[in-house]
XYZ file of C-alpha atoms in Angstrom:
508
model
C 2.222 73.356 43.305
C 6.478 73.222 41.945
C 7.634 69.834 42.095
C 10.605 70.480 43.885
C 8.699 71.054 46.820
C 5.831 68.578 46.455
C 8.198 65.733 46.196
C 10.523 67.946 48.772
C 11.679 65.828 51.649
C 9.554 65.815 55.055
C 11.786 64.825 57.068
C 16.033 63.826 56.882
C 15.044 60.520 56.376
C 14.068 61.758 52.685
C 16.981 63.907 52.451
C 18.877 62.483 49.446
C 23.285 62.012 49.711
C 25.053 63.144 52.040
C 24.071 60.884 55.208
C 26.994 61.892 57.349
C 25.922 65.714 56.980
C 22.568 64.335 58.231
C 23.053 62.522 61.186
C 25.647 65.607 61.742
C 22.283 68.304 61.698
C 20.122 66.015 64.007
C 22.538 65.132 66.831
C 23.104 69.285 66.563
C 19.685 70.069 67.072
C 19.019 67.865 69.773
C 22.191 69.621 71.591
C 20.766 71.978 71.293
C 17.305 71.324 72.643
C 18.227 69.967 75.231
C 20.226 72.894 76.902
C 23.654 72.267 75.521
C 24.367 75.654 73.605
C 26.389 74.812 70.414
C 28.770 76.481 67.482
C 26.803 77.537 65.457
C 26.548 75.687 61.952
C 27.980 76.875 58.769
C 26.989 74.567 55.580
C 29.253 74.528 52.312
C 28.160 73.164 49.628
C 26.919 73.479 45.770
C 23.733 74.612 45.159
C 20.566 72.027 45.197
C 22.542 69.356 47.784
C 19.785 70.181 50.318
C 21.745 72.574 52.543
C 17.982 75.551 52.696
C 16.398 72.146 52.781
C 18.661 69.925 55.899
C 18.205 74.038 57.615
C 14.688 73.641 57.273
C 13.973 70.111 58.414
C 15.789 71.236 61.840
C 14.201 74.066 61.766
C 10.477 71.771 62.688
C 11.993 71.406 66.044
C 12.887 74.415 67.653
C 9.165 76.407 68.458
C 10.361 78.896 65.542
C 12.729 80.556 62.439
C 13.838 83.361 61.316
C 15.351 83.613 57.795
C 17.074 85.673 55.345
C 17.935 84.782 52.370
C 20.034 86.473 49.361
C 16.935 88.522 47.354
C 16.535 90.166 50.913
C 19.320 93.371 51.725
C 21.843 92.786 54.604
C 24.038 95.508 55.555
C 24.781 95.805 58.691
C 21.583 97.530 60.029
C 19.396 95.466 58.683
C 20.981 92.074 59.973
C 21.506 93.764 63.537
C 18.093 95.708 63.835
C 16.311 92.190 61.931
C 18.626 88.811 63.378
C 20.566 90.728 65.986
C 16.971 91.247 68.113
C 15.948 87.923 67.332
C 18.774 86.169 68.633
C 19.539 88.226 71.717
C 14.809 88.258 72.574
C 13.378 85.284 73.609
C 10.829 83.316 71.157
C 7.202 84.341 71.365
C 5.540 80.676 72.402
C 7.782 81.161 75.561
C 11.131 79.408 76.772
C 12.196 77.478 73.237
C 14.851 78.514 70.636
C 14.778 80.418 67.984
C 16.285 78.855 64.793
C 18.179 81.809 63.199
C 18.931 80.886 59.084
C 21.082 82.629 57.078
C 21.452 81.833 53.181
C 23.737 82.673 51.008
C 26.374 84.611 53.424
C 29.593 83.972 50.988
C 26.606 86.368 48.811
C 26.989 89.534 51.022
C 28.540 92.441 49.089
C 29.070 95.976 47.387
C 27.636 98.812 48.949
C 23.476 98.163 49.861
C 25.675 94.692 52.278
C 28.259 96.622 53.565
C 29.184 96.278 57.070
C 27.265 92.753 56.745
C 29.235 90.299 57.887
C 30.851 91.925 60.474
C 26.910 92.403 61.834
C 27.160 88.263 61.586
C 30.193 87.823 63.904
C 28.800 90.271 66.114
C 25.830 88.243 65.902
C 27.181 85.275 66.201
C 29.564 86.323 69.626
C 26.109 88.003 71.791
C 22.868 85.498 70.254
C 21.822 82.876 72.024
C 19.487 80.996 69.835
C 21.318 78.795 67.275
C 22.138 79.698 64.167
C 22.622 78.286 60.852
C 24.166 79.212 57.665
C 24.830 78.476 54.552
C 27.522 79.227 51.618
C 28.106 77.844 47.856
C 31.815 78.495 47.193
C 33.771 77.236 50.134
C 36.439 79.086 49.982
C 35.213 82.650 48.993
C 37.042 85.653 51.447
C 33.621 86.377 53.442
C 33.786 83.419 54.718
C 37.212 83.940 56.843
C 35.841 85.251 59.237
C 33.032 82.852 60.152
C 34.868 79.836 59.472
C 36.509 80.606 62.842
C 33.719 81.110 65.013
C 31.320 78.054 63.103
C 31.184 74.685 63.000
C 31.686 74.513 58.564
C 29.853 71.249 56.875
C 30.382 70.633 53.446
C 28.264 68.958 51.507
C 28.953 66.961 48.107
C 27.781 66.407 44.529
C 24.176 64.020 44.642
C 25.641 61.047 42.852
C 23.509 60.913 39.594
C 22.278 57.236 40.572
C 20.305 59.010 43.033
C 19.252 61.354 41.543
C 17.341 58.588 39.021
C 15.311 57.482 40.847
C 13.922 59.996 42.038
C 13.216 61.183 38.638
C 11.584 57.572 38.282
C 9.649 57.783 41.175
C 8.490 61.077 40.830
C 7.086 59.619 37.183
C 5.391 56.912 38.310
C 3.495 59.502 40.559
C 2.830 61.847 37.987
C 1.926 59.313 35.276
C 4.316 59.650 33.412
C 6.295 57.080 30.946
C 9.755 57.959 30.360
C 12.855 56.752 28.723
C 15.776 55.474 31.263
C 18.106 56.892 29.287
C 16.338 60.601 29.007
C 16.542 60.408 33.349
C 19.703 60.036 33.385
C 20.954 62.576 31.240
C 19.353 64.730 33.189
C 20.764 63.655 36.139
C 24.287 63.895 34.388
C 23.837 67.560 32.770
C 22.072 68.661 36.399
C 26.442 67.878 37.298
C 24.777 67.282 41.132
C 21.908 69.617 41.103
C 19.508 67.586 42.381
C 16.616 70.991 41.698
C 17.986 71.671 38.991
C 17.773 67.953 37.448
C 13.299 68.334 38.442
C 12.586 72.088 37.372
C 13.796 70.068 33.979
C 11.895 66.997 33.901
C 9.219 69.263 35.131
C 9.955 71.885 31.619
C 9.939 68.266 29.131
C 7.554 66.688 30.869
C 4.964 69.729 30.575
C 1.112 68.141 29.786
C 2.562 65.387 27.839
C 2.278 62.238 29.136
C 5.377 60.453 27.893
C 8.959 61.038 27.535
C 11.230 61.027 24.582
C 15.073 61.505 24.014
C 13.393 64.253 21.234
C 12.563 66.482 24.338
C 16.015 66.778 25.285
C 16.909 69.092 22.901
C 14.201 71.881 24.455
C 17.169 71.345 27.612
C 20.077 73.100 26.512
C 23.364 72.483 28.408
C 23.888 73.821 32.053
C 26.700 76.152 31.810
C 27.850 75.180 35.698
C 29.917 77.703 37.287
C 33.020 75.467 37.628
C 35.059 75.545 41.436
C 37.968 76.226 40.905
C 39.937 73.140 42.982
C 37.765 70.850 40.741
C 38.942 71.984 36.978
C 42.666 71.412 38.709
C 41.561 68.914 39.497
C 40.179 68.118 36.427
C 43.106 69.389 33.451
C 45.688 66.886 36.148
C 43.298 64.065 36.586
C 41.728 63.885 33.003
C 43.890 63.613 29.128
C 40.341 63.724 27.554
C 40.427 67.795 25.870
C 37.252 68.503 25.860
C 36.458 67.958 29.752
C 39.513 70.176 30.341
C 38.468 73.260 28.558
C 35.051 72.858 30.035
C 36.834 73.001 33.334
C 38.470 76.433 32.633
C 34.936 77.766 32.393
C 36.133 79.040 36.376
C 35.029 82.822 37.182
C 38.798 83.089 38.705
C 42.483 84.915 38.444
C 44.680 83.146 35.724
C 47.684 83.793 37.309
C 45.783 82.461 40.212
C 45.163 78.914 39.044
C 48.945 78.804 37.252
C 49.485 78.812 40.871
C 47.363 76.613 41.984
C 47.843 73.991 39.017
C 52.174 74.098 40.035
C 51.671 73.983 42.854
C 49.740 70.270 43.007
C 51.694 68.988 40.088
C 54.062 66.931 41.656
C 51.030 66.070 44.284
C 49.099 64.011 41.077
C 52.267 62.837 38.932
C 55.081 60.322 39.449
C 57.081 60.177 36.993
C 60.481 62.699 36.656
C 59.670 63.198 32.645
C 56.119 64.030 32.869
C 56.913 66.881 35.570
C 59.080 68.011 33.455
C 56.947 68.736 31.028
C 54.354 70.111 32.660
C 56.384 73.026 34.589
C 57.435 74.107 30.486
C 54.227 74.417 30.135
C 53.747 76.257 33.166
C 56.850 77.870 32.221
C 54.616 79.101 29.007
C 51.885 79.736 30.613
C 53.433 82.225 32.703
C 55.788 83.961 29.716
C 52.319 84.465 27.617
C 50.740 85.576 31.061
C 53.332 88.494 31.495
C 52.966 89.887 28.563
C 49.161 90.211 28.626
C 49.980 92.117 31.508
C 52.434 94.233 30.518
C 51.270 94.795 26.863
C 48.033 94.882 28.130
C 47.477 92.594 24.635
C 45.130 90.475 26.831
C 44.487 88.193 23.706
C 47.835 86.592 24.847
C 45.449 85.027 27.889
C 43.793 81.751 25.729
C 47.504 80.800 24.960
C 48.253 81.006 28.650
C 44.879 78.843 29.438
C 46.065 76.809 26.635
C 49.189 75.988 28.530
C 48.484 75.990 31.915
C 44.959 73.353 30.610
C 45.653 70.917 28.096
C 50.058 71.118 27.513
C 50.242 70.491 32.122
C 46.837 67.558 30.554
C 48.868 66.323 28.128
C 51.848 65.978 29.778
C 51.118 63.153 31.436
C 51.412 59.397 29.070
C 48.639 57.604 31.346
C 45.925 59.626 34.152
C 46.806 58.125 37.516
C 43.919 56.260 39.328
C 44.497 57.671 43.019
C 43.695 60.265 44.965
C 45.595 63.403 45.395
C 45.319 66.405 48.448
C 45.580 69.264 46.571
C 46.442 72.330 48.763
C 46.910 75.929 47.896
C 49.679 78.246 46.681
C 52.264 78.382 48.704
C 53.025 81.429 47.054
C 51.824 83.951 49.190
C 52.342 81.704 52.670
C 56.373 82.107 51.600
C 56.030 86.258 50.948
C 53.873 86.720 54.207
C 56.424 84.644 55.926
C 59.260 86.592 54.291
C 57.873 90.073 54.722
C 60.120 91.248 57.349
C 63.168 90.301 55.983
C 61.760 92.716 52.575
C 61.533 95.175 54.882
C 64.679 95.032 56.208
C 66.879 94.282 53.750
C 65.160 97.017 51.254
C 66.079 99.364 54.622
C 69.417 98.866 54.687
C 69.231 99.501 50.998
C 68.063 102.540 50.856
C 71.054 103.746 53.857
C 73.304 102.811 51.282
C 72.534 103.738 48.160
C 71.446 107.319 50.107
C 75.575 107.396 51.046
C 77.063 105.784 47.346
C 74.458 108.192 45.406
C 72.570 104.632 43.732
C 69.080 103.203 43.137
C 68.488 100.807 45.896
C 68.913 98.222 43.289
C 72.328 99.016 42.567
C 72.633 99.273 46.881
C 71.385 95.165 46.880
C 73.456 94.237 43.982
C 76.790 95.187 46.320
C 75.301 92.877 48.769
C 77.303 89.308 48.436
C 80.266 92.140 48.840
C 79.335 93.589 52.010
C 78.845 90.014 53.259
C 83.004 89.542 52.964
C 84.491 92.859 53.851
C 81.615 92.483 57.071
C 83.772 89.071 58.556
C 86.081 91.301 59.998
C 85.631 92.775 62.991
C 86.969 96.066 63.198
C 85.984 96.629 58.686
C 82.721 96.104 59.753
C 82.192 98.677 62.370
C 83.791 100.839 60.207
C 80.996 100.598 57.838
C 78.377 99.614 60.111
C 78.984 103.380 61.643
C 79.678 105.313 58.192
C 75.851 104.179 57.028
C 74.378 103.920 60.242
C 72.935 100.251 60.469
C 72.032 99.139 64.055
C 72.580 95.409 64.991
C 69.199 94.475 63.043
C 70.708 95.660 59.631
C 74.134 94.443 60.070
C 72.265 91.013 61.438
C 71.654 90.747 57.920
C 75.341 90.504 56.830
C 76.618 88.436 59.981
C 75.184 86.278 62.233
C 77.419 87.984 64.886
C 77.662 91.198 66.423
C 79.913 93.692 66.282
C 83.003 92.929 69.052
C 85.122 96.025 68.756
C 88.519 95.535 71.332
C 89.825 99.271 72.207
C 93.265 99.487 73.820
C 93.565 101.005 77.411
C 96.274 101.954 78.427
C 98.237 101.402 81.538
C 98.526 103.690 84.409
C 102.644 103.722 83.430
C 102.163 104.617 80.583
C 99.689 107.147 80.937
C 102.092 109.307 83.846
C 105.026 108.882 81.286
C 102.860 110.085 78.650
C 100.753 113.443 80.691
C 104.689 113.629 81.387
C 106.117 114.060 78.235
C 102.708 116.398 77.114
C 103.777 118.783 80.503
C 107.489 119.258 79.312
C 106.566 119.637 75.816
C 104.054 122.247 76.968
C 106.832 124.129 78.601
C 108.956 123.506 75.703
C 107.683 125.189 73.463
C 105.734 127.873 75.817
C 109.691 128.999 76.845
C 109.981 128.759 72.819
C 107.297 131.231 71.985
C 106.921 133.489 74.599
C 111.319 133.763 73.981
C 112.715 133.438 77.323
C 115.363 131.338 77.695
C 116.430 129.354 81.422
C 118.268 131.651 83.100
C 115.786 134.463 84.449
C 116.426 137.475 82.712
C 118.592 137.255 79.795
C 117.333 136.754 76.559
C 117.647 134.950 73.644
C 118.732 137.526 71.522
C 121.279 138.413 74.110
C 122.223 135.430 74.968
C 122.896 133.831 70.644
C 125.015 136.848 69.740
C 126.890 137.341 73.173
C 127.443 133.922 74.730
C 130.102 132.055 71.946
C 129.369 127.770 71.344
C 131.488 125.646 73.309
C 132.760 124.277 69.373
C 133.586 127.762 68.331
C 135.491 128.424 71.784
C 137.411 124.757 72.291
C 137.697 125.394 67.804
C 139.325 129.149 68.335
C 143.321 128.595 68.935
C 144.443 131.944 68.955
C 145.031 133.362 72.647
C 143.690 136.815 71.780
C 140.440 134.548 71.262
C 140.770 133.050 75.072
C 141.128 136.504 76.520
C 138.324 138.251 74.060
C 135.579 134.946 75.734
C 136.649 135.695 79.075
C 136.426 139.388 79.294
C 132.561 138.239 78.126
C 131.982 135.674 81.006
C 133.300 137.797 83.218
C 131.390 140.599 81.732
C 128.110 138.186 82.032
C 128.651 138.216 85.842
C 128.624 140.708 86.760
C 125.785 141.922 85.158
C 123.934 139.323 86.253
C 125.415 140.269 90.023
C 123.749 144.190 89.475
C 120.367 142.448 88.262
C 120.081 140.540 91.397
C 121.002 143.905 93.553
C 118.854 146.155 92.018
C 116.249 143.023 92.634
C 116.890 142.908 96.028
C 116.759 146.595 96.476
C 113.495 146.154 94.859
C 111.946 143.884 96.805
C 113.540 145.867 100.191
C 111.689 148.866 99.219
C 109.266 147.924 97.829
C 108.030 146.051 101.490
C 109.057 149.141 103.473
C 106.068 150.523 101.417
C 103.745 148.104 101.908
C 105.127 148.563 106.461
C 104.293 151.968 105.621
C 100.524 151.939 104.771
C 99.560 149.734 106.813
C 97.362 151.034 110.378
C 99.469 151.204 113.281
C 96.939 151.518 115.973
C 93.840 152.294 115.566
C 94.688 156.021 115.885
C 96.674 156.060 113.095
C 94.628 156.199 109.965
């Protein structure tokens, strides 16, 4: 039997560390046994902190348990057919409750585990039995949808002194002599992983009655996958070059690490000079990172890592022994909030670019000038109608809506304008039809026959006066004859109409 199983805790009291977590799990178990359903538990913490052990200890209180760990395939169909049916069905032993255990849910990925997270979400929603899940990485994106549905409990690493005490106890029971510094070295190398420390002790003590410092050479240094927040904390807290280099052995993109470091510098550093130097190092790291992405020469990454880790760490004159709460980068949250504004800006730039036959970039460069022009209502109205901008798009340049005052004509002015237009229409029609104001006289004859008043007045000789009088008389005679002809023609037409009319029933 392995020592991890042989000397594993038999109850919650024997579990090392995480006292509050143990109490919370015990209370959760008691509430379920009393008939009070509780939210499912999500135990999050690094390996070797006792997540699986405490889940198995809680399972002893229930009638039975069903477990699905990382070695099993965890696709949608498998989880639904195994865990899903167990979550909905009753226990085999009567009315008791079944505890469902899902280990390493943050490791559900790939084609084999497709749809696994969605299936777990359905089990949480429809399940009638208690559920405990475990995960190593609390910041995994796969846990985002599950965290809101569960009670998340974080487990901390086991303290080095607690690990040393347990290793001494094991050596005493196994009757193995030991040097205390050897056990302490094993505890430190485990980085809080109790299971790893026990396995290392079993490896160096196999077939021996004494453990010495020479036996430590059999065990290499543990290659730990560092949490990204632990890496940032080491960079900002420490000035030890070796510790900082070890902390940067983290599985994360360099730009994400850089954003976290830049976000938390003011939370840790207090002096303005130190903050300034630290951000200079961040700027250099960002420069080399940009070159790496642009040129695809990823050898620049090592320079970027040096600036963002050692450069930022050595920017401080001394370490600060205080608690600082680190947060994730606010860049993505700000970008998501401003997405609507950026979409609106791009839409306006596209409309302006189409009219001006320019690119969006050039159109955006003209926005400051548009803001000035949009201060005037009339100009703003003309620009908005020309580019086809709606009210939302206009708000990009001014806060108020465009108010255009249209002049409404009064009744008097409208009546006058109507009469004037009618007169103009009559004059134009008479002009183009060739008729004068007096009936029966054409314009050409009037111009030729009747001389103007100015000519008559200017003529001083009696002969010209006589000719004018004769012309007037002849004109009057012509008018009379034309009137008589019209009257006669009117009488003839009336007589013809009378003749055409039927006078009686027998007159056809």
